[in-house]
PDB file of C-alpha atoms in Angstrom:
ATOM      1  CA  MET A 642     -12.665   5.129   6.087  1.00  0.00           C
ATOM      2  CA  ASN A 643      -9.281   6.677   6.768  1.00  0.00           C
ATOM      3  CA  MET A 644      -5.794   5.530   5.990  1.00  0.00           C
ATOM      4  CA  GLN A 645      -4.151   3.448   8.666  1.00  0.00           C
ATOM      5  CA  LYS A 646      -0.405   3.614   9.211  1.00  0.00           C
ATOM      6  CA  ILE A 647       1.294   0.321   9.958  1.00  0.00           C
ATOM      7  CA  THR A 648       4.793   0.143  11.387  1.00  0.00           C
ATOM      8  CA  ASN A 649       5.662  -3.476  12.099  1.00  0.00           C
ATOM      9  CA  ILE A 650       5.478  -7.008  10.737  1.00  0.00           C
ATOM     10  CA  ALA A 651       2.873  -8.114  13.295  1.00  0.00           C
ATOM     11  CA  GLU A 652       0.400  -5.467  12.094  1.00  0.00           C
ATOM     12  CA  PHE A 653       0.976  -6.488   8.477  1.00  0.00           C
ATOM     13  CA  GLU A 654       0.580 -10.198   9.245  1.00  0.00           C
ATOM     14  CA  GLU A 655      -2.697  -9.477  11.031  1.00  0.00           C
ATOM     15  CA  LEU A 656      -4.008  -7.739   7.891  1.00  0.00           C
ATOM     16  CA  VAL A 657      -2.934 -10.626   5.650  1.00  0.00           C
ATOM     17  CA  GLU A 658      -4.413 -13.258   7.966  1.00  0.00           C
ATOM     18  CA  SER A 659      -7.778 -11.461   8.006  1.00  0.00           C
ATOM     19  CA  ASN A 660      -8.104 -12.383   4.284  1.00  0.00           C
ATOM     20  CA  GLU A 661      -9.909  -9.074   3.739  1.00  0.00           C
ATOM     21  CA  PRO A 662      -8.921  -7.065   0.668  1.00  0.00           C
ATOM     22  CA  PHE A 663      -6.636  -4.118   1.349  1.00  0.00           C
ATOM     23  CA  PHE A 664      -4.364  -1.668  -0.405  1.00  0.00           C
ATOM     24  CA  LEU A 665      -0.891  -0.947   0.944  1.00  0.00           C
ATOM     25  CA  LEU A 666       1.199   2.093   0.041  1.00  0.00           C
ATOM     26  CA  LYS A 667       4.953   2.096   0.594  1.00  0.00           C
ATOM     27  CA  HIS A 668       5.676   5.782   1.057  1.00  0.00           C
ATOM     28  CA  SER A 669       9.018   7.563   1.125  1.00  0.00           C
ATOM     29  CA  THR A 670       8.780  10.642   3.322  1.00  0.00           C
ATOM     30  CA  THR A 671      11.641  12.354   1.465  1.00  0.00           C
ATOM     31  CA  CYS A 672      10.651  11.820  -2.181  1.00  0.00           C
ATOM     32  CA  PRO A 673       8.552  14.289  -4.209  1.00  0.00           C
ATOM     33  CA  VAL A 674       7.238  11.489  -6.461  1.00  0.00           C
ATOM     34  CA  SER A 675       6.124   9.621  -3.359  1.00  0.00           C
ATOM     35  CA  ALA A 676       4.445  12.764  -2.021  1.00  0.00           C
ATOM     36  CA  ALA A 677       2.385  12.960  -5.227  1.00  0.00           C
ATOM     37  CA  ALA A 678       1.495   9.251  -5.005  1.00  0.00           C
ATOM     38  CA  TYR A 679       0.568   9.666  -1.328  1.00  0.00           C
ATOM     39  CA  SER A 680      -1.827  12.466  -2.253  1.00  0.00           C
ATOM     40  CA  GLN A 681      -3.460  10.326  -4.980  1.00  0.00           C
ATOM     41  CA  TYR A 682      -3.677   7.330  -2.627  1.00  0.00           C
ATOM     42  CA  GLN A 683      -5.169   9.422   0.166  1.00  0.00           C
ATOM     43  CA  SER A 684      -7.800  10.816  -2.207  1.00  0.00           C
ATOM     44  CA  PHE A 685      -8.633   7.237  -3.307  1.00  0.00           C
ATOM     45  CA  VAL A 686      -8.879   5.806   0.217  1.00  0.00           C
ATOM     46  CA  GLU A 687     -10.901   8.714   1.577  1.00  0.00           C
ATOM     47  CA  ASP A 688     -13.400   8.654  -1.295  1.00  0.00           C
ATOM     48  CA  PRO A 689     -16.869   7.762   0.066  1.00  0.00           C
ATOM     49  CA  SER A 690     -17.184   4.861  -2.398  1.00  0.00           C
ATOM     50  CA  PHE A 691     -14.001   3.177  -1.112  1.00  0.00           C
ATOM     51  CA  ASP A 692     -15.042   0.157   0.971  1.00  0.00           C
ATOM     52  CA  LYS A 693     -11.768  -1.660   1.634  1.00  0.00           C
ATOM     53  CA  LYS A 694      -8.877  -1.059   3.970  1.00  0.00           C
ATOM     54  CA  GLY A 695      -6.193   1.398   2.984  1.00  0.00           C
ATOM     55  CA  VAL A 696      -2.922   1.181   4.864  1.00  0.00           C
ATOM     56  CA  TYR A 697       0.481   2.703   4.384  1.00  0.00           C
ATOM     57  CA  LEU A 698       3.965   2.556   5.785  1.00  0.00           C
ATOM     58  CA  ALA A 699       6.755   5.102   5.823  1.00  0.00           C
ATOM     59  CA  VAL A 700       9.782   3.337   4.365  1.00  0.00           C
ATOM     60  CA  GLN A 701      12.291   5.353   6.399  1.00  0.00           C
ATOM     61  CA  GLU A 702      10.554   4.417   9.673  1.00  0.00           C
ATOM     62  CA  SER A 703       9.669   0.810   8.832  1.00  0.00           C
ATOM     63  CA  ARG A 704      12.514  -0.565   6.729  1.00  0.00           C
ATOM     64  CA  GLU A 705      12.233  -4.050   8.272  1.00  0.00           C
ATOM     65  CA  LEU A 706       8.519  -4.208   7.466  1.00  0.00           C
ATOM     66  CA  SER A 707       9.081  -2.940   3.918  1.00  0.00           C
ATOM     67  CA  ASN A 708      11.768  -5.568   3.301  1.00  0.00           C
ATOM     68  CA  HIS A 709       9.537  -8.284   4.799  1.00  0.00           C
ATOM     69  CA  ILE A 710       6.698  -7.388   2.412  1.00  0.00           C
ATOM     70  CA  ALA A 711       9.060  -7.485  -0.578  1.00  0.00           C
ATOM     71  CA  GLN A 712      10.347 -10.877   0.518  1.00  0.00           C
ATOM     72  CA  ILE A 713       7.010 -12.588   1.127  1.00  0.00           C
ATOM     73  CA  THR A 714       5.258 -11.133  -1.926  1.00  0.00           C
ATOM     74  CA  ASN A 715       8.225 -11.588  -4.256  1.00  0.00           C
ATOM     75  CA  ILE A 716       7.620  -8.024  -5.473  1.00  0.00           C
ATOM     76  CA  ARG A 717      10.788  -5.969  -5.733  1.00  0.00           C
ATOM     77  CA  HIS A 718      10.702  -3.022  -3.359  1.00  0.00           C
ATOM     78  CA  GLU A 719      10.068   0.386  -4.860  1.00  0.00           C
ATOM     79  CA  SER A 720       8.775   3.570  -3.344  1.00  0.00           C
ATOM     80  CA  PRO A 721       6.288   4.839  -3.830  1.00  0.00           C
ATOM     81  CA  GLN A 722       4.564   1.536  -4.441  1.00  0.00           C
ATOM     82  CA  VAL A 723       0.993   0.304  -3.999  1.00  0.00           C
ATOM     83  CA  ILE A 724       0.190  -3.382  -3.548  1.00  0.00           C
ATOM     84  CA  TYR A 725      -3.366  -4.720  -3.529  1.00  0.00           C
ATOM     85  CA  PHE A 726      -3.991  -7.821  -1.429  1.00  0.00           C
ATOM     86  CA  THR A 727      -6.964 -10.174  -1.599  1.00  0.00           C
ATOM     87  CA  ASP A 728      -7.310 -13.492   0.190  1.00  0.00           C
ATOM     88  CA  GLY A 729      -3.987 -12.818   1.901  1.00  0.00           C
ATOM     89  CA  LYS A 730      -2.024 -12.589  -1.360  1.00  0.00           C
ATOM     90  CA  ALA A 731      -0.610  -9.751  -3.403  1.00  0.00           C
ATOM     91  CA  GLN A 732      -2.740  -9.514  -6.561  1.00  0.00           C
ATOM     92  CA  TRP A 733      -1.531  -6.288  -8.161  1.00  0.00           C
ATOM     93  CA  ASN A 734       1.148  -3.655  -7.723  1.00  0.00           C
ATOM     94  CA  GLU A 735       2.233  -0.406  -9.291  1.00  0.00           C
ATOM     95  CA  SER A 736       4.831   2.229  -8.566  1.00  0.00           C
ATOM     96  CA  HIS A 737       5.905   5.820  -9.042  1.00  0.00           C
ATOM     97  CA  TRP A 738       3.889   8.055 -11.413  1.00  0.00           C
ATOM     98  CA  LYS A 739       1.525   5.207 -12.291  1.00  0.00           C
ATOM     99  CA  ILE A 740      -0.064   5.562  -8.847  1.00  0.00           C
ATOM    100  CA  THR A 741      -3.137   7.665  -9.564  1.00  0.00           C
ATOM    101  CA  LYS A 742      -6.611   7.696  -8.091  1.00  0.00           C
ATOM    102  CA  ASP A 743      -8.087   6.570 -11.431  1.00  0.00           C
ATOM    103  CA  GLN A 744      -5.604   3.690 -11.689  1.00  0.00           C
ATOM    104  CA  LEU A 745      -6.392   2.573  -8.131  1.00  0.00           C
ATOM    105  CA  ILE A 746     -10.141   2.747  -8.775  1.00  0.00           C
ATOM    106  CA  SER A 747      -9.703   0.481 -11.798  1.00  0.00           C
ATOM    107  CA  VAL A 748      -8.053  -2.222  -9.651  1.00  0.00           C
ATOM    108  CA  GLN A 749     -10.787  -2.765  -7.112  1.00  0.00           C
TER     109      GLN A 749
END
């Protein structure tokens, strides 16, 4: 299962309304910390044992979407940031250097 890039609110709302569990990465394309988190996230999502959806957005390209997610989840925007959703609600989030494959594995 590969990572899916989302770019707009409609795509995000469709994911939430499906009520399926998914991980979302807010990725900054210009930040070295975010590049490291992206690599960890990609390794997590592409692991054969991963059985959920893994999506990401590029903050610079999808600012409106990023702000919308912060507003509806009540989770202050940071990047990089991973949010785990189940039953259409944000259940967990972490940011910056705390985004590691091992940490992500422990959440699901």
